[in-house]
Amino acid sequence: PLGFVESSCPSRIFWMKLNKLLLQGKFFQLEINDPYSGPILLDEKLASRCGYVLSEDVWGNPVFRASVLGCHVVNEGDELFSLTVNIKVSSFPNMRAAVTYTYPMYCSYSSWASREIVCEENYMEVSVKTDVPSVSNDYTVAWMSALPETQNVAYQLWQLMFVSPSGRKIITVSDAAKLGYSFNNTLYRVYLRAPYHSNESDIAMVNGVDMNMVTSTSMYRQRWLLLLIDTTVSCPVDGVHFTDTTLTWTVPSIIPTLVVQESTFLSKTILMGVDDQVIVNPKEKNYLLEHNRTHIRITIPIGAEGGKLKSSVSGGIYGVIYNIDLFLEHTWTDADWQTTKYTVIKSITTPFMPQIPSVTNNTLPEERLFHVALGHFLPDVSLVAVTIGNVPFTLREAQHHGFKIYETPFSNRTKGFILEISFDDPYILKEYLNRNETKYTLLVNYTLSVGPEMTLYYHSAALDCVIADIELPEAAGYCDEENLYLAIPTFGLHQYWNLYLGNKLLTRHVAHTNGYLAATNSTHLVLQVPLFAVGVIYEEVSFQKIRARFDVALRKVRTMETLQMFSISCSFNSSAFIICHPDGTITISAQMKTVPAIDMSKTKLRNSSCKPREYNEEHAFFKFHVTTCGTSVRFEGDHIIYENEISYEKETLPGQSTATITRDPDYRLTVLCYYRAKETLVLGAFASDPTSSSPFGSGRMVPRSNTAVYRRIRQALNVVSRVSKDESFTEFYESNMAILKQPLEPVFLELELKDESPDTELHLENCWVTESLDFSSTQRRNITLNG
């Protein structure tokens, strides 16, 4: 097919390249056409023995190279060379139904040096010009004693003598072929081709570079002629060094086994090339070619033109490998060999170099858009999927959802991937911060296909952006004659913040339980709070006037931090009320409508010294503490109930008989304050945070007419008290024993409730000692007051 095969012949090497694009999904083999025996399948053993190389270039194209002195090359006078190759292509690995393409190659080469050495990837080759003089008819055997080994050289048969650390070995050419060597002669030359690291080879270090050497002499005897040819060959097997940015290839300038008389050595030309092309001016491509008496050094920047960077994944890490195919051609002269042409072909691959991709955050807060760039990648990397949060998307699904994903090129021949996602996308995490800020978080995991092997590589990133895009709501309040109202915007409710009444979440159920009315429209929540409902705070209470406040706290959903207090405060005129303050103060505006009317100045509490603070014809205003004025306490369920009574002192007129005549009605008003038993009654304390203050109690006034005379019966409880002798409470005084105590000496008193009723609890409020058995005795000394 057109464009399937390219070939050239630089420096006496057949060079053939196949187009990998035309081999995708297919299998191929190469056959070498022997002019006499036909096609021979190319394998590794045949390749190294016969001067062939099958490899790939840096772009993955199959490359076949062959020496013009190869086994099956047709040689015409050591000037014209031809080689025919069969390329077999099949869709099956067993090469069934293969199609064969026959490709002939031609090469012209006449500028042979006296000695030419080629160091290929899999073989070493040396060819030497013979220049054999005419054979004389004079018979002499004097030369036979020149070398002892020559006396055993076979007649008209090439033999090879190898010299290695293990000794000398003389073998025939056919035996050498069995060891992987190839020896032959052409019209004007003989050549030896040897594999690397054979038993007859040796490794020697020359100026810091390991060299593989085969020291050999080719011998031929014909009539009166004994031909001895030095076919020693030496090639570098390392000499490559890497840094983070460059690779360096070093070859010795003078190789002692090839230059016996170093003083006569003269370097003539040094050329370097990439693939099959000589680089005339290396500096133009940022290559550096240096040489001195000891070394020839080529330095290539990693990523330079002519080579190829390839993406790879190692241990879950993305990185690159750089590969370049170099050759070096060094021509020198010396006294022994006149001219030597030394060619080394070297394919160099760097170790894996990690390249951690970078995530560039180009987010545009003003556009509410995440703009993320992931790079830098080589062209052989493609993005195949993304996971946003925990949800995977193929590229098609991502585009359909509304994500914008595209590639962007960079100046250094790499590329990146751009991802754009709106802040308002449901897969973006949102967190309310501070007072008016939102933190938007993008969690993304990229899935990329890397290199020709299409290895999957994963890279995750987390990006945050905080913007002030939330406006705190502002509430409006107003009042009517009996209620307080708060209108609160519903935006952000339950998403960013909640409403709290004290420390309790204000729900519809709580509002209903507390007696509030809650109405919602498209923009606001309106709370209607009765004046005497739970949660109302009474800032000022005076005769027939109340200043009341209702507070609702705006708190963050997650942290419970209070952001704002919504309050409405109003003054109300009220003729009758009872308010039970958190500190135990009770304020009462009592309205007593009787016939005939009574003098409100003469009303009192249980303790007759507790008179109204203010009064008029129909109202009396009392203010007292639950621990005073004869207030009693009892427990009902989960409430503590404080009780007192407003009564009227009657005026009497003496009559003519013993009967007493009164003009005043018998009127009593029972006042009750209910506090939850689990709440703490704050006595004289000041709470700076209104959201954490104790709640008001609830009050009730119950009038009692003269038809139902109220009597308070003291309930007798089964309570046992004992006085302990010390703080251990293990030994107690007898109940009828007189106890003598000094002033300030402690008294250890134990009280135990023997009542078995589950609804009865013991609370010690006041404790005193008297001089008699009457606990109502006025002569008493207080031990505890108000608990």
PDB file of C-alpha atoms in Angstrom, residues 416-614:
ATOM      1  CA  GLY A 416      -4.208  20.300  29.532  1.00  0.00           C
ATOM      2  CA  PHE A 417      -7.846  19.647  30.224  1.00  0.00           C
ATOM      3  CA  ILE A 418     -10.240  22.429  31.227  1.00  0.00           C
ATOM      4  CA  LEU A 419     -13.274  21.749  33.419  1.00  0.00           C
ATOM      5  CA  GLU A 420     -15.945  24.393  34.005  1.00  0.00           C
ATOM      6  CA  ILE A 421     -18.770  23.852  36.521  1.00  0.00           C
ATOM      7  CA  SER A 422     -21.223  26.348  37.947  1.00  0.00           C
ATOM      8  CA  PHE A 423     -21.290  26.999  41.691  1.00  0.00           C
ATOM      9  CA  ASP A 424     -25.007  26.285  41.560  1.00  0.00           C
ATOM     10  CA  ASP A 425     -24.607  22.762  40.181  1.00  0.00           C
ATOM     11  CA  PRO A 426     -26.190  20.210  42.548  1.00  0.00           C
ATOM     12  CA  TYR A 427     -22.952  18.201  42.682  1.00  0.00           C
ATOM     13  CA  ILE A 428     -21.019  21.145  44.130  1.00  0.00           C
ATOM     14  CA  LEU A 429     -20.755  21.031  47.918  1.00  0.00           C
ATOM     15  CA  LYS A 430     -21.979  24.160  49.679  1.00  0.00           C
ATOM     16  CA  GLU A 431     -21.156  25.194  53.228  1.00  0.00           C
ATOM     17  CA  TYR A 432     -22.449  28.296  54.953  1.00  0.00           C
ATOM     18  CA  LEU A 433     -19.619  30.248  56.626  1.00  0.00           C
ATOM     19  CA  ASN A 434     -19.382  33.265  58.891  1.00  0.00           C
ATOM     20  CA  ARG A 435     -22.311  35.625  58.589  1.00  0.00           C
ATOM     21  CA  ASN A 436     -22.823  36.041  54.868  1.00  0.00           C
ATOM     22  CA  GLU A 437     -20.356  33.754  53.078  1.00  0.00           C
ATOM     23  CA  THR A 438     -20.694  30.435  51.288  1.00  0.00           C
ATOM     24  CA  LYS A 439     -17.838  28.005  50.668  1.00  0.00           C
ATOM     25  CA  TYR A 440     -18.288  26.125  47.392  1.00  0.00           C
ATOM     26  CA  THR A 441     -16.252  22.933  47.082  1.00  0.00           C
ATOM     27  CA  LEU A 442     -15.543  21.013  43.900  1.00  0.00           C
ATOM     28  CA  LEU A 443     -14.349  17.429  44.415  1.00  0.00           C
ATOM     29  CA  VAL A 444     -13.195  15.992  41.107  1.00  0.00           C
ATOM     30  CA  ASN A 445     -11.425  12.780  40.159  1.00  0.00           C
ATOM     31  CA  TYR A 446     -10.085  12.598  36.601  1.00  0.00           C
ATOM     32  CA  THR A 447      -9.752   9.311  34.725  1.00  0.00           C
ATOM     33  CA  LEU A 448      -7.170   9.489  31.936  1.00  0.00           C
ATOM     34  CA  SER A 449      -5.956   7.023  29.330  1.00  0.00           C
ATOM     35  CA  VAL A 450      -2.161   7.125  29.142  1.00  0.00           C
ATOM     36  CA  GLY A 451       0.151   6.132  26.307  1.00  0.00           C
ATOM     37  CA  PRO A 452      -0.353   3.626  23.510  1.00  0.00           C
ATOM     38  CA  GLU A 453      -1.030   0.968  26.141  1.00  0.00           C
ATOM     39  CA  MET A 454      -4.031   3.082  27.261  1.00  0.00           C
ATOM     40  CA  THR A 455      -3.192   2.578  30.935  1.00  0.00           C
ATOM     41  CA  LEU A 456      -5.742   4.240  33.196  1.00  0.00           C
ATOM     42  CA  TYR A 457      -4.457   6.980  35.483  1.00  0.00           C
ATOM     43  CA  TYR A 458      -6.476   8.739  38.178  1.00  0.00           C
ATOM     44  CA  HIS A 459      -5.893  12.202  39.554  1.00  0.00           C
ATOM     45  CA  SER A 460      -8.068  13.848  42.183  1.00  0.00           C
ATOM     46  CA  ALA A 461      -8.377  17.475  43.194  1.00  0.00           C
ATOM     47  CA  ALA A 462     -10.380  19.517  45.681  1.00  0.00           C
ATOM     48  CA  LEU A 463     -11.024  23.202  45.072  1.00  0.00           C
ATOM     49  CA  ASP A 464     -12.708  25.713  47.350  1.00  0.00           C
ATOM     50  CA  CYS A 465     -14.054  29.165  46.725  1.00  0.00           C
ATOM     51  CA  VAL A 466     -15.542  31.406  49.424  1.00  0.00           C
ATOM     52  CA  ILE A 467     -17.696  34.321  48.357  1.00  0.00           C
ATOM     53  CA  ALA A 468     -19.966  36.723  50.209  1.00  0.00           C
ATOM     54  CA  ASP A 469     -23.179  35.896  48.400  1.00  0.00           C
ATOM     55  CA  ILE A 470     -25.655  35.588  51.257  1.00  0.00           C
ATOM     56  CA  GLU A 471     -27.685  38.477  52.653  1.00  0.00           C
ATOM     57  CA  LEU A 472     -28.775  38.017  56.243  1.00  0.00           C
ATOM     58  CA  PRO A 473     -32.522  38.446  56.628  1.00  0.00           C
ATOM     59  CA  GLU A 474     -33.985  41.454  58.396  1.00  0.00           C
ATOM     60  CA  ALA A 475     -37.184  41.014  60.388  1.00  0.00           C
ATOM     61  CA  ALA A 476     -39.973  43.554  60.829  1.00  0.00           C
ATOM     62  CA  GLY A 477     -42.100  43.748  63.956  1.00  0.00           C
ATOM     63  CA  TYR A 478     -45.279  45.441  65.155  1.00  0.00           C
ATOM     64  CA  CYS A 479     -47.940  45.056  67.835  1.00  0.00           C
ATOM     65  CA  ASP A 480     -51.654  45.398  68.343  1.00  0.00           C
ATOM     66  CA  GLU A 481     -53.532  45.636  71.653  1.00  0.00           C
ATOM     67  CA  GLU A 482     -52.950  42.023  72.638  1.00  0.00           C
ATOM     68  CA  ASN A 483     -50.220  40.565  70.419  1.00  0.00           C
ATOM     69  CA  LEU A 484     -46.678  40.989  69.205  1.00  0.00           C
ATOM     70  CA  TYR A 485     -45.870  40.222  65.547  1.00  0.00           C
ATOM     71  CA  LEU A 486     -42.594  39.285  63.805  1.00  0.00           C
ATOM     72  CA  ALA A 487     -42.328  39.044  60.008  1.00  0.00           C
ATOM     73  CA  ILE A 488     -39.169  37.093  59.024  1.00  0.00           C
ATOM     74  CA  PRO A 489     -37.956  36.425  55.428  1.00  0.00           C
ATOM     75  CA  THR A 490     -38.060  32.722  54.577  1.00  0.00           C
ATOM     76  CA  PHE A 491     -34.975  32.786  52.285  1.00  0.00           C
ATOM     77  CA  GLY A 492     -32.311  30.449  53.653  1.00  0.00           C
ATOM     78  CA  LEU A 493     -34.478  29.082  56.440  1.00  0.00           C
ATOM     79  CA  HIS A 494     -33.590  25.449  57.207  1.00  0.00           C
ATOM     80  CA  GLN A 495     -30.891  25.619  54.506  1.00  0.00           C
ATOM     81  CA  TYR A 496     -28.434  28.029  56.117  1.00  0.00           C
ATOM     82  CA  TRP A 497     -30.076  28.912  59.409  1.00  0.00           C
ATOM     83  CA  ASN A 498     -32.927  28.079  61.771  1.00  0.00           C
ATOM     84  CA  LEU A 499     -35.029  30.062  64.209  1.00  0.00           C
ATOM     85  CA  TYR A 500     -34.616  29.389  67.909  1.00  0.00           C
ATOM     86  CA  LEU A 501     -36.728  30.394  70.879  1.00  0.00           C
ATOM     87  CA  GLY A 502     -34.144  30.402  73.636  1.00  0.00           C
ATOM     88  CA  ASN A 503     -32.364  27.089  73.132  1.00  0.00           C
ATOM     89  CA  LYS A 504     -35.346  25.389  71.538  1.00  0.00           C
ATOM     90  CA  LEU A 505     -35.752  25.030  67.796  1.00  0.00           C
ATOM     91  CA  LEU A 506     -38.816  27.007  66.767  1.00  0.00           C
ATOM     92  CA  THR A 507     -40.926  24.562  64.786  1.00  0.00           C
ATOM     93  CA  ARG A 508     -44.594  24.753  63.886  1.00  0.00           C
ATOM     94  CA  HIS A 509     -45.317  22.287  66.667  1.00  0.00           C
ATOM     95  CA  VAL A 510     -43.520  24.453  69.254  1.00  0.00           C
ATOM     96  CA  ALA A 511     -45.291  27.557  67.984  1.00  0.00           C
ATOM     97  CA  HIS A 512     -48.673  25.854  68.260  1.00  0.00           C
ATOM     98  CA  THR A 513     -47.875  24.494  71.740  1.00  0.00           C
ATOM     99  CA  ASN A 514     -46.848  27.965  72.936  1.00  0.00           C
ATOM    100  CA  GLY A 515     -50.010  29.518  71.579  1.00  0.00           C
ATOM    101  CA  TYR A 516     -48.438  31.318  68.608  1.00  0.00           C
ATOM    102  CA  LEU A 517     -50.045  31.662  65.232  1.00  0.00           C
ATOM    103  CA  ALA A 518     -47.626  31.074  62.304  1.00  0.00           C
ATOM    104  CA  ALA A 519     -48.500  32.060  58.761  1.00  0.00           C
ATOM    105  CA  THR A 520     -46.241  31.733  55.690  1.00  0.00           C
ATOM    106  CA  ASN A 521     -46.422  33.324  52.277  1.00  0.00           C
ATOM    107  CA  SER A 522     -43.969  33.223  49.377  1.00  0.00           C
ATOM    108  CA  THR A 523     -41.456  35.501  51.079  1.00  0.00           C
ATOM    109  CA  HIS A 524     -42.093  35.722  54.839  1.00  0.00           C
ATOM    110  CA  LEU A 525     -42.988  33.839  57.968  1.00  0.00           C
ATOM    111  CA  VAL A 526     -45.294  35.875  60.244  1.00  0.00           C
ATOM    112  CA  LEU A 527     -45.483  34.971  63.926  1.00  0.00           C
ATOM    113  CA  GLN A 528     -48.380  36.248  66.044  1.00  0.00           C
ATOM    114  CA  VAL A 529     -47.448  36.013  69.733  1.00  0.00           C
ATOM    115  CA  PRO A 530     -50.032  36.777  72.429  1.00  0.00           C
ATOM    116  CA  LEU A 531     -48.866  39.145  75.159  1.00  0.00           C
ATOM    117  CA  PHE A 532     -48.969  36.503  77.882  1.00  0.00           C
ATOM    118  CA  ALA A 533     -47.694  33.564  75.784  1.00  0.00           C
ATOM    119  CA  VAL A 534     -44.642  31.459  76.656  1.00  0.00           C
ATOM    120  CA  GLY A 535     -41.427  33.086  75.530  1.00  0.00           C
ATOM    121  CA  VAL A 536     -42.487  36.701  75.985  1.00  0.00           C
ATOM    122  CA  ILE A 537     -40.006  38.734  78.036  1.00  0.00           C
ATOM    123  CA  TYR A 538     -41.395  41.484  80.274  1.00  0.00           C
ATOM    124  CA  GLU A 539     -38.893  44.295  80.372  1.00  0.00           C
ATOM    125  CA  GLU A 540     -40.947  46.637  82.529  1.00  0.00           C
ATOM    126  CA  VAL A 541     -44.038  45.938  84.570  1.00  0.00           C
ATOM    127  CA  SER A 542     -45.899  48.705  86.356  1.00  0.00           C
ATOM    128  CA  PHE A 543     -49.401  49.485  87.427  1.00  0.00           C
ATOM    129  CA  GLN A 544     -51.688  48.702  84.460  1.00  0.00           C
ATOM    130  CA  LYS A 545     -48.724  48.959  82.041  1.00  0.00           C
ATOM    131  CA  ILE A 546     -46.384  46.326  80.593  1.00  0.00           C
ATOM    132  CA  ARG A 547     -43.431  46.683  78.275  1.00  0.00           C
ATOM    133  CA  ALA A 548     -42.969  43.285  76.617  1.00  0.00           C
ATOM    134  CA  ARG A 549     -40.402  41.899  74.212  1.00  0.00           C
ATOM    135  CA  PHE A 550     -40.321  38.798  72.064  1.00  0.00           C
ATOM    136  CA  ASP A 551     -36.950  37.474  70.811  1.00  0.00           C
ATOM    137  CA  VAL A 552     -36.151  34.930  68.123  1.00  0.00           C
ATOM    138  CA  ALA A 553     -32.525  33.918  67.458  1.00  0.00           C
ATOM    139  CA  LEU A 554     -31.202  33.277  63.949  1.00  0.00           C
ATOM    140  CA  ARG A 555     -28.671  30.435  64.224  1.00  0.00           C
ATOM    141  CA  LYS A 556     -26.529  28.509  61.784  1.00  0.00           C
ATOM    142  CA  VAL A 557     -27.889  25.101  60.901  1.00  0.00           C
ATOM    143  CA  ARG A 558     -24.619  23.255  61.479  1.00  0.00           C
ATOM    144  CA  THR A 559     -22.775  25.166  64.194  1.00  0.00           C
ATOM    145  CA  MET A 560     -25.719  26.655  66.135  1.00  0.00           C
ATOM    146  CA  GLU A 561     -23.862  29.966  66.157  1.00  0.00           C
ATOM    147  CA  THR A 562     -26.186  32.894  66.777  1.00  0.00           C
ATOM    148  CA  LEU A 563     -26.005  35.299  63.862  1.00  0.00           C
ATOM    149  CA  GLN A 564     -28.762  37.727  64.648  1.00  0.00           C
ATOM    150  CA  MET A 565     -31.531  38.418  67.140  1.00  0.00           C
ATOM    151  CA  PHE A 566     -34.965  39.371  65.853  1.00  0.00           C
ATOM    152  CA  SER A 567     -36.843  41.338  68.488  1.00  0.00           C
ATOM    153  CA  ILE A 568     -40.083  43.246  68.789  1.00  0.00           C
ATOM    154  CA  SER A 569     -40.745  45.337  71.891  1.00  0.00           C
ATOM    155  CA  CYS A 570     -44.004  47.147  72.656  1.00  0.00           C
ATOM    156  CA  SER A 571     -45.862  48.743  75.579  1.00  0.00           C
ATOM    157  CA  PHE A 572     -49.280  47.440  76.515  1.00  0.00           C
ATOM    158  CA  ASN A 573     -52.050  48.775  78.760  1.00  0.00           C
ATOM    159  CA  SER A 574     -53.497  45.892  80.718  1.00  0.00           C
ATOM    160  CA  SER A 575     -55.863  46.128  83.668  1.00  0.00           C
ATOM    161  CA  ALA A 576     -55.434  42.595  85.008  1.00  0.00           C
ATOM    162  CA  PHE A 577     -52.426  40.342  84.787  1.00  0.00           C
ATOM    163  CA  ILE A 578     -50.052  38.119  86.687  1.00  0.00           C
ATOM    164  CA  ILE A 579     -46.429  37.803  85.640  1.00  0.00           C
ATOM    165  CA  CYS A 580     -44.093  35.211  87.119  1.00  0.00           C
ATOM    166  CA  HIS A 581     -40.534  36.469  86.580  1.00  0.00           C
ATOM    167  CA  PRO A 582     -37.528  34.136  86.182  1.00  0.00           C
ATOM    168  CA  ASP A 583     -35.986  35.443  89.421  1.00  0.00           C
ATOM    169  CA  GLY A 584     -39.031  34.457  91.458  1.00  0.00           C
ATOM    170  CA  THR A 585     -40.642  37.900  91.498  1.00  0.00           C
ATOM    171  CA  ILE A 586     -44.390  37.949  91.032  1.00  0.00           C
ATOM    172  CA  THR A 587     -46.159  41.059  89.759  1.00  0.00           C
ATOM    173  CA  ILE A 588     -49.928  41.187  89.879  1.00  0.00           C
ATOM    174  CA  SER A 589     -52.456  43.699  88.658  1.00  0.00           C
ATOM    175  CA  ALA A 590     -55.645  42.476  90.315  1.00  0.00           C
ATOM    176  CA  GLN A 591     -59.050  43.684  89.267  1.00  0.00           C
ATOM    177  CA  MET A 592     -61.697  43.118  91.912  1.00  0.00           C
ATOM    178  CA  LYS A 593     -65.218  43.885  90.799  1.00  0.00           C
ATOM    179  CA  THR A 594     -67.546  43.484  93.731  1.00  0.00           C
ATOM    180  CA  VAL A 595     -70.914  44.799  94.742  1.00  0.00           C
ATOM    181  CA  PRO A 596     -70.613  46.925  96.677  1.00  0.00           C
ATOM    182  CA  ALA A 597     -67.134  48.026  95.680  1.00  0.00           C
ATOM    183  CA  ILE A 598     -64.270  47.524  98.115  1.00  0.00           C
ATOM    184  CA  ASP A 599     -61.441  49.774  99.105  1.00  0.00           C
ATOM    185  CA  MET A 600     -58.472  48.453  97.113  1.00  0.00           C
ATOM    186  CA  SER A 601     -56.013  50.053  99.522  1.00  0.00           C
ATOM    187  CA  LYS A 602     -57.072  47.568 102.181  1.00  0.00           C
ATOM    188  CA  THR A 603     -56.294  44.443 100.147  1.00  0.00           C
ATOM    189  CA  LYS A 604     -53.372  42.306 101.243  1.00  0.00           C
ATOM    190  CA  LEU A 605     -51.522  39.065 100.685  1.00  0.00           C
ATOM    191  CA  ARG A 606     -51.405  36.214 103.182  1.00  0.00           C
ATOM    192  CA  ASN A 607     -48.887  38.136 105.169  1.00  0.00           C
ATOM    193  CA  SER A 608     -50.929  41.147 106.148  1.00  0.00           C
ATOM    194  CA  SER A 609     -47.867  43.358 105.919  1.00  0.00           C
ATOM    195  CA  CYS A 610     -47.775  42.824 102.144  1.00  0.00           C
ATOM    196  CA  LYS A 611     -49.939  45.611 100.798  1.00  0.00           C
ATOM    197  CA  PRO A 612     -50.473  46.793  97.210  1.00  0.00           C
ATOM    198  CA  ARG A 613     -47.745  48.989  95.740  1.00  0.00           C
ATOM    199  CA  GLU A 614     -50.321  50.967  93.766  1.00  0.00           C
TER     200      GLU A 614
END
